[in-house]
PDB file of N, CA and C in Angstrom:
ATOM      1  N   THR A 243       0.840  -1.157  -0.008  1.00 71.00           N
ATOM      2  CA  THR A 243       0.011   0.005   0.004  1.00 71.00           C
ATOM      3  C   THR A 243       0.878   1.204  -0.011  1.00 71.00           C
ATOM      4  N   GLU A 244       0.518   2.209  -0.762  1.00 78.00           N
ATOM      5  CA  GLU A 244       1.231   3.474  -0.813  1.00 78.00           C
ATOM      6  C   GLU A 244       0.371   4.531  -0.142  1.00 78.00           C
ATOM      7  N   VAL A 245       0.949   5.315   0.721  1.00 84.00           N
ATOM      8  CA  VAL A 245       0.230   6.372   1.420  1.00 84.00           C
ATOM      9  C   VAL A 245       0.802   7.695   0.888  1.00 84.00           C
ATOM     10  N   VAL A 246      -0.088   8.550   0.406  1.00 88.00           N
ATOM     11  CA  VAL A 246       0.326   9.826  -0.150  1.00 88.00           C
ATOM     12  C   VAL A 246      -0.476  10.966   0.490  1.00 88.00           C
ATOM     13  N   GLY A 247       0.117  12.140   0.500  1.00 91.00           N
ATOM     14  CA  GLY A 247      -0.575  13.319   1.034  1.00 91.00           C
ATOM     15  C   GLY A 247       0.428  14.451   1.234  1.00 91.00           C
ATOM     16  N   ARG A 248      -0.104  15.600   1.546  1.00 94.00           N
ATOM     17  CA  ARG A 248       0.773  16.780   1.701  1.00 94.00           C
ATOM     18  C   ARG A 248       1.618  16.610   2.983  1.00 94.00           C
ATOM     19  N   ALA A 249       2.676  17.376   3.030  1.00 89.00           N
ATOM     20  CA  ALA A 249       3.539  17.405   4.247  1.00 89.00           C
ATOM     21  C   ALA A 249       2.727  17.750   5.489  1.00 89.00           C
ATOM     22  N   GLY A 250       2.950  17.000   6.515  1.00 90.00           N
ATOM     23  CA  GLY A 250       2.266  17.296   7.810  1.00 90.00           C
ATOM     24  C   GLY A 250       0.856  16.724   7.919  1.00 90.00           C
ATOM     25  N   ALA A 251       0.485  15.945   6.918  1.00 93.00           N
ATOM     26  CA  ALA A 251      -0.902  15.369   6.938  1.00 93.00           C
ATOM     27  C   ALA A 251      -1.043  14.167   7.884  1.00 93.00           C
ATOM     28  N   GLY A 252       0.088  13.639   8.340  1.00 91.00           N
ATOM     29  CA  GLY A 252       0.019  12.488   9.268  1.00 91.00           C
ATOM     30  C   GLY A 252       0.323  11.129   8.652  1.00 91.00           C
ATOM     31  N   LYS A 253       0.956  11.114   7.472  1.00 91.00           N
ATOM     32  CA  LYS A 253       1.280   9.881   6.797  1.00 91.00           C
ATOM     33  C   LYS A 253       2.160   8.988   7.647  1.00 91.00           C
ATOM     34  N   THR A 254       3.247   9.547   8.191  1.00 90.00           N
ATOM     35  CA  THR A 254       4.200   8.777   9.016  1.00 90.00           C
ATOM     36  C   THR A 254       3.490   8.274  10.255  1.00 90.00           C
ATOM     37  N   GLN A 255       2.716   9.105  10.928  1.00 93.00           N
ATOM     38  CA  GLN A 255       1.981   8.708  12.114  1.00 93.00           C
ATOM     39  C   GLN A 255       1.037   7.568  11.822  1.00 93.00           C
ATOM     40  N   PHE A 256       0.330   7.676  10.701  1.00 94.00           N
ATOM     41  CA  PHE A 256      -0.588   6.617  10.272  1.00 94.00           C
ATOM     42  C   PHE A 256       0.155   5.297  10.087  1.00 94.00           C
ATOM     43  N   CYS A 257       1.292   5.340   9.380  1.00 92.00           N
ATOM     44  CA  CYS A 257       2.039   4.118   9.114  1.00 92.00           C
ATOM     45  C   CYS A 257       2.631   3.520  10.377  1.00 92.00           C
ATOM     46  N   LEU A 258       3.141   4.366  11.279  1.00 94.00           N
ATOM     47  CA  LEU A 258       3.691   3.878  12.521  1.00 94.00           C
ATOM     48  C   LEU A 258       2.599   3.216  13.376  1.00 94.00           C
ATOM     49  N   THR A 259       1.433   3.862  13.424  1.00 96.00           N
ATOM     50  CA  THR A 259       0.295   3.289  14.197  1.00 96.00           C
ATOM     51  C   THR A 259      -0.165   1.989  13.607  1.00 96.00           C
ATOM     52  N   MET A 260      -0.239   1.861  12.303  1.00 95.00           N
ATOM     53  CA  MET A 260      -0.604   0.597  11.664  1.00 95.00           C
ATOM     54  C   MET A 260       0.432  -0.492  11.959  1.00 95.00           C
ATOM     55  N   ALA A 261       1.701  -0.116  11.968  1.00 95.00           N
ATOM     56  CA  ALA A 261       2.753  -1.080  12.277  1.00 95.00           C
ATOM     57  C   ALA A 261       2.546  -1.596  13.724  1.00 95.00           C
ATOM     58  N   VAL A 262       2.243  -0.731  14.643  1.00 96.00           N
ATOM     59  CA  VAL A 262       2.014  -1.121  16.037  1.00 96.00           C
ATOM     60  C   VAL A 262       0.799  -2.046  16.151  1.00 96.00           C
ATOM     61  N   ILE A 263      -0.283  -1.679  15.482  1.00 96.00           N
ATOM     62  CA  ILE A 263      -1.498  -2.505  15.549  1.00 96.00           C
ATOM     63  C   ILE A 263      -1.237  -3.916  15.008  1.00 96.00           C
ATOM     64  N   VAL A 264      -0.584  -3.998  13.886  1.00 95.00           N
ATOM     65  CA  VAL A 264      -0.271  -5.306  13.303  1.00 95.00           C
ATOM     66  C   VAL A 264       0.671  -6.106  14.163  1.00 95.00           C
ATOM     67  N   ALA A 265       1.728  -5.472  14.614  1.00 95.00           N
ATOM     68  CA  ALA A 265       2.724  -6.158  15.476  1.00 95.00           C
ATOM     69  C   ALA A 265       2.073  -6.597  16.793  1.00 95.00           C
ATOM     70  N   ALA A 266       1.148  -5.825  17.330  1.00 94.00           N
ATOM     71  CA  ALA A 266       0.493  -6.173  18.560  1.00 94.00           C
ATOM     72  C   ALA A 266      -0.401  -7.388  18.398  1.00 94.00           C
ATOM     73  N   ALA A 267      -0.771  -7.696  17.159  1.00 94.00           N
ATOM     74  CA  ALA A 267      -1.579  -8.876  16.841  1.00 94.00           C
ATOM     75  C   ALA A 267      -0.698 -10.086  16.551  1.00 94.00           C
ATOM     76  N   ASP A 268       0.557  -9.999  17.028  1.00 92.00           N
ATOM     77  CA  ASP A 268       1.558 -11.107  16.836  1.00 92.00           C
ATOM     78  C   ASP A 268       1.864 -11.386  15.363  1.00 92.00           C
ATOM     79  N   ARG A 269       1.800 -10.351  14.534  1.00 92.00           N
ATOM     80  CA  ARG A 269       2.161 -10.462  13.110  1.00 92.00           C
ATOM     81  C   ARG A 269       3.417  -9.698  12.839  1.00 92.00           C
ATOM     82  N   GLY A 270       4.129 -10.137  11.821  1.00 89.00           N
ATOM     83  CA  GLY A 270       5.330  -9.428  11.418  1.00 89.00           C
ATOM     84  C   GLY A 270       4.987  -8.243  10.543  1.00 89.00           C
ATOM     85  N   VAL A 271       5.812  -7.247  10.603  1.00 91.00           N
ATOM     86  CA  VAL A 271       5.632  -6.008   9.807  1.00 91.00           C
ATOM     87  C   VAL A 271       6.925  -5.698   9.076  1.00 91.00           C
ATOM     88  N   VAL A 272       6.812  -5.375   7.783  1.00 89.00           N
ATOM     89  CA  VAL A 272       7.916  -4.882   7.033  1.00 89.00           C
ATOM     90  C   VAL A 272       7.643  -3.413   6.728  1.00 89.00           C
ATOM     91  N   TYR A 273       8.438  -2.553   7.308  1.00 91.00           N
ATOM     92  CA  TYR A 273       8.265  -1.099   7.185  1.00 91.00           C
ATOM     93  C   TYR A 273       9.339  -0.569   6.261  1.00 91.00           C
ATOM     94  N   ILE A 274       8.980  -0.106   5.087  1.00 90.00           N
ATOM     95  CA  ILE A 274       9.934   0.436   4.136  1.00 90.00           C
ATOM     96  C   ILE A 274      10.020   1.939   4.335  1.00 90.00           C
ATOM     97  N   ASP A 275      11.147   2.391   4.827  1.00 90.00           N
ATOM     98  CA  ASP A 275      11.367   3.768   5.230  1.00 90.00           C
ATOM     99  C   ASP A 275      12.261   4.461   4.194  1.00 90.00           C
ATOM    100  N   THR A 276      11.651   5.184   3.248  1.00 87.00           N
ATOM    101  CA  THR A 276      12.431   5.823   2.230  1.00 87.00           C
ATOM    102  C   THR A 276      12.842   7.243   2.601  1.00 87.00           C
ATOM    103  N   GLU A 277      12.299   7.713   3.734  1.00 85.00           N
ATOM    104  CA  GLU A 277      12.642   9.107   4.131  1.00 85.00           C
ATOM    105  C   GLU A 277      13.377   9.158   5.453  1.00 85.00           C
ATOM    106  N   ASN A 278      13.784   8.005   5.965  1.00 88.00           N
ATOM    107  CA  ASN A 278      14.546   7.907   7.241  1.00 88.00           C
ATOM    108  C   ASN A 278      13.768   8.555   8.368  1.00 88.00           C
ATOM    109  N   LYS A 279      12.475   8.288   8.461  1.00 85.00           N
ATOM    110  CA  LYS A 279      11.624   8.867   9.501  1.00 85.00           C
ATOM    111  C   LYS A 279      11.198   7.840  10.537  1.00 85.00           C
ATOM    112  N   PHE A 280      11.578   6.580  10.361  1.00 90.00           N
ATOM    113  CA  PHE A 280      11.171   5.565  11.334  1.00 90.00           C
ATOM    114  C   PHE A 280      11.929   5.793  12.644  1.00 90.00           C
ATOM    115  N   ASN A 281      11.160   5.856  13.723  1.00 90.00           N
ATOM    116  CA  ASN A 281      11.758   6.110  15.052  1.00 90.00           C
ATOM    117  C   ASN A 281      11.245   4.992  15.998  1.00 90.00           C
ATOM    118  N   PRO A 282      12.142   4.108  16.424  1.00 90.00           N
ATOM    119  CA  PRO A 282      11.722   3.018  17.306  1.00 90.00           C
ATOM    120  C   PRO A 282      11.133   3.535  18.628  1.00 90.00           C
ATOM    121  N   GLU A 283      11.614   4.689  19.100  1.00 92.00           N
ATOM    122  CA  GLU A 283      11.057   5.242  20.347  1.00 92.00           C
ATOM    123  C   GLU A 283       9.589   5.644  20.134  1.00 92.00           C
ATOM    124  N   ARG A 284       9.280   6.115  18.956  1.00 94.00           N
ATOM    125  CA  ARG A 284       7.874   6.463  18.650  1.00 94.00           C
ATOM    126  C   ARG A 284       7.000   5.257  18.664  1.00 94.00           C
ATOM    127  N   ILE A 285       7.497   4.089  18.212  1.00 94.00           N
ATOM    128  CA  ILE A 285       6.756   2.846  18.259  1.00 94.00           C
ATOM    129  C   ILE A 285       6.386   2.519  19.693  1.00 94.00           C
ATOM    130  N   ILE A 286       7.327   2.652  20.570  1.00 93.00           N
ATOM    131  CA  ILE A 286       7.066   2.381  22.007  1.00 93.00           C
ATOM    132  C   ILE A 286       6.012   3.353  22.536  1.00 93.00           C
ATOM    133  N   GLU A 287       6.124   4.620  22.180  1.00 94.00           N
ATOM    134  CA  GLU A 287       5.141   5.616  22.654  1.00 94.00           C
ATOM    135  C   GLU A 287       3.717   5.301  22.165  1.00 94.00           C
ATOM    136  N   ILE A 288       3.631   4.904  20.902  1.00 96.00           N
ATOM    137  CA  ILE A 288       2.344   4.587  20.348  1.00 96.00           C
ATOM    138  C   ILE A 288       1.771   3.343  21.022  1.00 96.00           C
ATOM    139  N   GLY A 289       2.638   2.366  21.247  1.00 94.00           N
ATOM    140  CA  GLY A 289       2.220   1.140  21.934  1.00 94.00           C
ATOM    141  C   GLY A 289       1.686   1.431  23.350  1.00 94.00           C
ATOM    142  N   ARG A 290       2.401   2.269  24.060  1.00 94.00           N
ATOM    143  CA  ARG A 290       1.938   2.624  25.420  1.00 94.00           C
ATOM    144  C   ARG A 290       0.580   3.370  25.344  1.00 94.00           C
ATOM    145  N   ALA A 291       0.477   4.292  24.379  1.00 95.00           N
ATOM    146  CA  ALA A 291      -0.775   5.035  24.213  1.00 95.00           C
ATOM    147  C   ALA A 291      -1.959   4.134  23.881  1.00 95.00           C
ATOM    148  N   ARG A 292      -1.668   2.992  23.234  1.00 94.00           N
ATOM    149  CA  ARG A 292      -2.714   2.045  22.871  1.00 94.00           C
ATOM    150  C   ARG A 292      -2.962   1.046  23.986  1.00 94.00           C
ATOM    151  N   GLY A 293      -2.292   1.193  25.141  1.00 94.00           N
ATOM    152  CA  GLY A 293      -2.510   0.312  26.272  1.00 94.00           C
ATOM    153  C   GLY A 293      -1.786  -1.014  26.237  1.00 94.00           C
ATOM    154  N   ILE A 294      -0.764  -1.089  25.454  1.00 92.00           N
ATOM    155  CA  ILE A 294       0.014  -2.338  25.365  1.00 92.00           C
ATOM    156  C   ILE A 294       0.924  -2.472  26.573  1.00 92.00           C
ATOM    157  N   ASP A 295       0.903  -3.598  27.226  1.00 90.00           N
ATOM    158  CA  ASP A 295       1.695  -3.867  28.420  1.00 90.00           C
ATOM    159  C   ASP A 295       3.169  -3.531  28.179  1.00 90.00           C
ATOM    160  N   HIS A 296       3.730  -2.852  29.165  1.00 86.00           N
ATOM    161  CA  HIS A 296       5.156  -2.409  29.069  1.00 86.00           C
ATOM    162  C   HIS A 296       6.091  -3.576  28.764  1.00 86.00           C
ATOM    163  N   ASN A 297       5.857  -4.721  29.374  1.00 86.00           N
ATOM    164  CA  ASN A 297       6.747  -5.899  29.167  1.00 86.00           C
ATOM    165  C   ASN A 297       6.634  -6.459  27.731  1.00 86.00           C
ATOM    166  N   LYS A 298       5.550  -6.197  27.025  1.00 91.00           N
ATOM    167  CA  LYS A 298       5.357  -6.700  25.693  1.00 91.00           C
ATOM    168  C   LYS A 298       5.858  -5.745  24.599  1.00 91.00           C
ATOM    169  N   LEU A 299       6.225  -4.532  24.965  1.00 91.00           N
ATOM    170  CA  LEU A 299       6.609  -3.541  23.966  1.00 91.00           C
ATOM    171  C   LEU A 299       7.866  -3.923  23.220  1.00 91.00           C
ATOM    172  N   LYS A 300       8.819  -4.528  23.916  1.00 88.00           N
ATOM    173  CA  LYS A 300      10.071  -4.931  23.231  1.00 88.00           C
ATOM    174  C   LYS A 300       9.804  -6.026  22.210  1.00 88.00           C
ATOM    175  N   GLU A 301       8.944  -6.964  22.554  1.00 90.00           N
ATOM    176  CA  GLU A 301       8.561  -8.052  21.635  1.00 90.00           C
ATOM    177  C   GLU A 301       7.853  -7.413  20.404  1.00 90.00           C
ATOM    178  N   LEU A 302       6.991  -6.492  20.692  1.00 92.00           N
ATOM    179  CA  LEU A 302       6.235  -5.826  19.598  1.00 92.00           C
ATOM    180  C   LEU A 302       7.221  -5.141  18.643  1.00 92.00           C
ATOM    181  N   ALA A 303       8.148  -4.408  19.206  1.00 91.00           N
ATOM    182  CA  ALA A 303       9.101  -3.687  18.341  1.00 91.00           C
ATOM    183  C   ALA A 303       9.973  -4.653  17.526  1.00 91.00           C
ATOM    184  N   ALA A 304      10.260  -5.828  18.104  1.00 91.00           N
ATOM    185  CA  ALA A 304      11.075  -6.825  17.379  1.00 91.00           C
ATOM    186  C   ALA A 304      10.340  -7.415  16.183  1.00 91.00           C
ATOM    187  N   ARG A 305       9.018  -7.319  16.173  1.00 93.00           N
ATOM    188  CA  ARG A 305       8.259  -7.841  15.041  1.00 93.00           C
ATOM    189  C   ARG A 305       8.244  -6.898  13.848  1.00 93.00           C
ATOM    190  N   ILE A 306       8.807  -5.701  14.005  1.00 93.00           N
ATOM    191  CA  ILE A 306       8.827  -4.733  12.932  1.00 93.00           C
ATOM    192  C   ILE A 306      10.191  -4.675  12.310  1.00 93.00           C
ATOM    193  N   THR A 307      10.271  -5.135  11.058  1.00 90.00           N
ATOM    194  CA  THR A 307      11.509  -5.081  10.305  1.00 90.00           C
ATOM    195  C   THR A 307      11.543  -3.797   9.475  1.00 90.00           C
ATOM    196  N   VAL A 308      12.548  -2.999   9.638  1.00 92.00           N
ATOM    197  CA  VAL A 308      12.677  -1.731   8.919  1.00 92.00           C
ATOM    198  C   VAL A 308      13.673  -1.865   7.805  1.00 92.00           C
ATOM    199  N   LEU A 309      13.255  -1.566   6.626  1.00 90.00           N
ATOM    200  CA  LEU A 309      14.144  -1.540   5.448  1.00 90.00           C
ATOM    201  C   LEU A 309      14.317  -0.118   5.005  1.00 90.00           C
ATOM    202  N   ARG A 310      15.555   0.281   4.741  1.00 92.00           N
ATOM    203  CA  ARG A 310      15.829   1.659   4.341  1.00 92.00           C
ATOM    204  C   ARG A 310      16.581   1.758   3.018  1.00 92.00           C
ATOM    205  N   PRO A 311      15.888   1.591   1.959  1.00 92.00           N
ATOM    206  CA  PRO A 311      16.553   1.708   0.655  1.00 92.00           C
ATOM    207  C   PRO A 311      16.969   3.160   0.419  1.00 92.00           C
ATOM    208  N   THR A 312      18.143   3.326  -0.176  1.00 91.00           N
ATOM    209  CA  THR A 312      18.646   4.691  -0.433  1.00 91.00           C
ATOM    210  C   THR A 312      18.565   5.105  -1.890  1.00 91.00           C
ATOM    211  N   LYS A 313      18.303   4.152  -2.726  1.00 92.00           N
ATOM    212  CA  LYS A 313      18.214   4.467  -4.169  1.00 92.00           C
ATOM    213  C   LYS A 313      16.939   3.811  -4.715  1.00 92.00           C
ATOM    214  N   SER A 314      16.410   4.379  -5.793  1.00 91.00           N
ATOM    215  CA  SER A 314      15.175   3.811  -6.349  1.00 91.00           C
ATOM    216  C   SER A 314      15.420   2.365  -6.837  1.00 91.00           C
ATOM    217  N   GLU A 315      16.592   2.074  -7.348  1.00 92.00           N
ATOM    218  CA  GLU A 315      16.878   0.706  -7.804  1.00 92.00           C
ATOM    219  C   GLU A 315      16.820  -0.274  -6.625  1.00 92.00           C
ATOM    220  N   GLU A 316      17.351   0.184  -5.494  1.00 91.00           N
ATOM    221  CA  GLU A 316      17.307  -0.661  -4.269  1.00 91.00           C
ATOM    222  C   GLU A 316      15.858  -0.877  -3.816  1.00 91.00           C
ATOM    223  N   LEU A 317      15.039   0.165  -3.892  1.00 90.00           N
ATOM    224  CA  LEU A 317      13.631   0.027  -3.506  1.00 90.00           C
ATOM    225  C   LEU A 317      12.924  -0.949  -4.454  1.00 90.00           C
ATOM    226  N   LEU A 318      13.140  -0.859  -5.734  1.00 89.00           N
ATOM    227  CA  LEU A 318      12.506  -1.772  -6.671  1.00 89.00           C
ATOM    228  C   LEU A 318      12.920  -3.238  -6.391  1.00 89.00           C
ATOM    229  N   LYS A 319      14.196  -3.401  -6.119  1.00 89.00           N
ATOM    230  CA  LYS A 319      14.688  -4.756  -5.793  1.00 89.00           C
ATOM    231  C   LYS A 319      14.018  -5.290  -4.525  1.00 89.00           C
ATOM    232  N   LEU A 320      13.887  -4.440  -3.493  1.00 86.00           N
ATOM    233  CA  LEU A 320      13.223  -4.835  -2.269  1.00 86.00           C
ATOM    234  C   LEU A 320      11.774  -5.222  -2.504  1.00 86.00           C
ATOM    235  N   LEU A 321      11.056  -4.434  -3.342  1.00 85.00           N
ATOM    236  CA  LEU A 321       9.677  -4.731  -3.653  1.00 85.00           C
ATOM    237  C   LEU A 321       9.527  -6.085  -4.330  1.00 85.00           C
ATOM    238  N   ILE A 322      10.466  -6.380  -5.192  1.00 85.00           N
ATOM    239  CA  ILE A 322      10.459  -7.682  -5.933  1.00 85.00           C
ATOM    240  C   ILE A 322      10.708  -8.809  -4.958  1.00 85.00           C
ATOM    241  N   GLU A 323      11.575  -8.569  -3.993  1.00 84.00           N
ATOM    242  CA  GLU A 323      12.012  -9.643  -3.078  1.00 84.00           C
ATOM    243  C   GLU A 323      11.290  -9.590  -1.725  1.00 84.00           C
ATOM    244  N   ILE A 324      10.234  -8.815  -1.600  1.00 81.00           N
ATOM    245  CA  ILE A 324       9.593  -8.610  -0.311  1.00 81.00           C
ATOM    246  C   ILE A 324       9.067  -9.887   0.309  1.00 81.00           C
ATOM    247  N   GLU A 325       8.589 -10.841  -0.474  1.00 75.00           N
ATOM    248  CA  GLU A 325       8.052 -12.072   0.072  1.00 75.00           C
ATOM    249  C   GLU A 325       9.155 -12.821   0.822  1.00 75.00           C
ATOM    250  N   THR A 326      10.345 -12.896   0.237  1.00 74.00           N
ATOM    251  CA  THR A 326      11.468 -13.527   0.905  1.00 74.00           C
ATOM    252  C   THR A 326      11.817 -12.847   2.194  1.00 74.00           C
ATOM    253  N   VAL A 327      11.833 -11.531   2.183  1.00 63.00           N
ATOM    254  CA  VAL A 327      12.161 -10.762   3.380  1.00 63.00           C
ATOM    255  C   VAL A 327      11.141 -11.072   4.488  1.00 63.00           C
ATOM    256  N   MET A 328       9.868 -11.163   4.111  1.00 66.00           N
ATOM    257  CA  MET A 328       8.841 -11.388   5.082  1.00 66.00           C
ATOM    258  C   MET A 328       8.910 -12.793   5.669  1.00 66.00           C
ATOM    259  N   ILE A 329       9.288 -13.777   4.856  1.00 67.00           N
ATOM    260  CA  ILE A 329       9.363 -15.143   5.345  1.00 67.00           C
ATOM    261  C   ILE A 329      10.555 -15.321   6.269  1.00 67.00           C
ATOM    262  N   THR A 330      11.685 -14.679   5.966  1.00 63.00           N
ATOM    263  CA  THR A 330      12.896 -14.875   6.751  1.00 63.00           C
ATOM    264  C   THR A 330      12.953 -14.062   8.017  1.00 63.00           C
ATOM    265  N   LYS A 331      12.084 -13.084   8.174  1.00 56.00           N
ATOM    266  CA  LYS A 331      12.132 -12.221   9.382  1.00 56.00           C
ATOM    267  C   LYS A 331      11.172 -12.682  10.413  1.00 56.00           C
TER     268      LYS A 331
END
C-alpha cells in the first residue's frame, strides 16, 4: 500500500500506528522507510498510548523489520524480493 498526502498530513503517524497495531496482533511487519523517518522510540510511545503492556513492547518492536533503501533501484529490488524478506524475518 502506498500512502500519499501533503507534508504534515500524518502519513508517518498513520504508518507507525498501523505497524504497532499489526505487530500487537503477533504479526510481522515490514516497514519500508524511504525518508529515514522511522523512530523506534515512537513505536514504544504509540504502543503505550494504545494500552500495550510495558513488558510486551520490546517483543512488539522486534516484530517490525525496517528496510531503508537509499536508491530507487534498491527500492525496486526490495519490492520484488519482499516475500522472501517477510518469510525470513
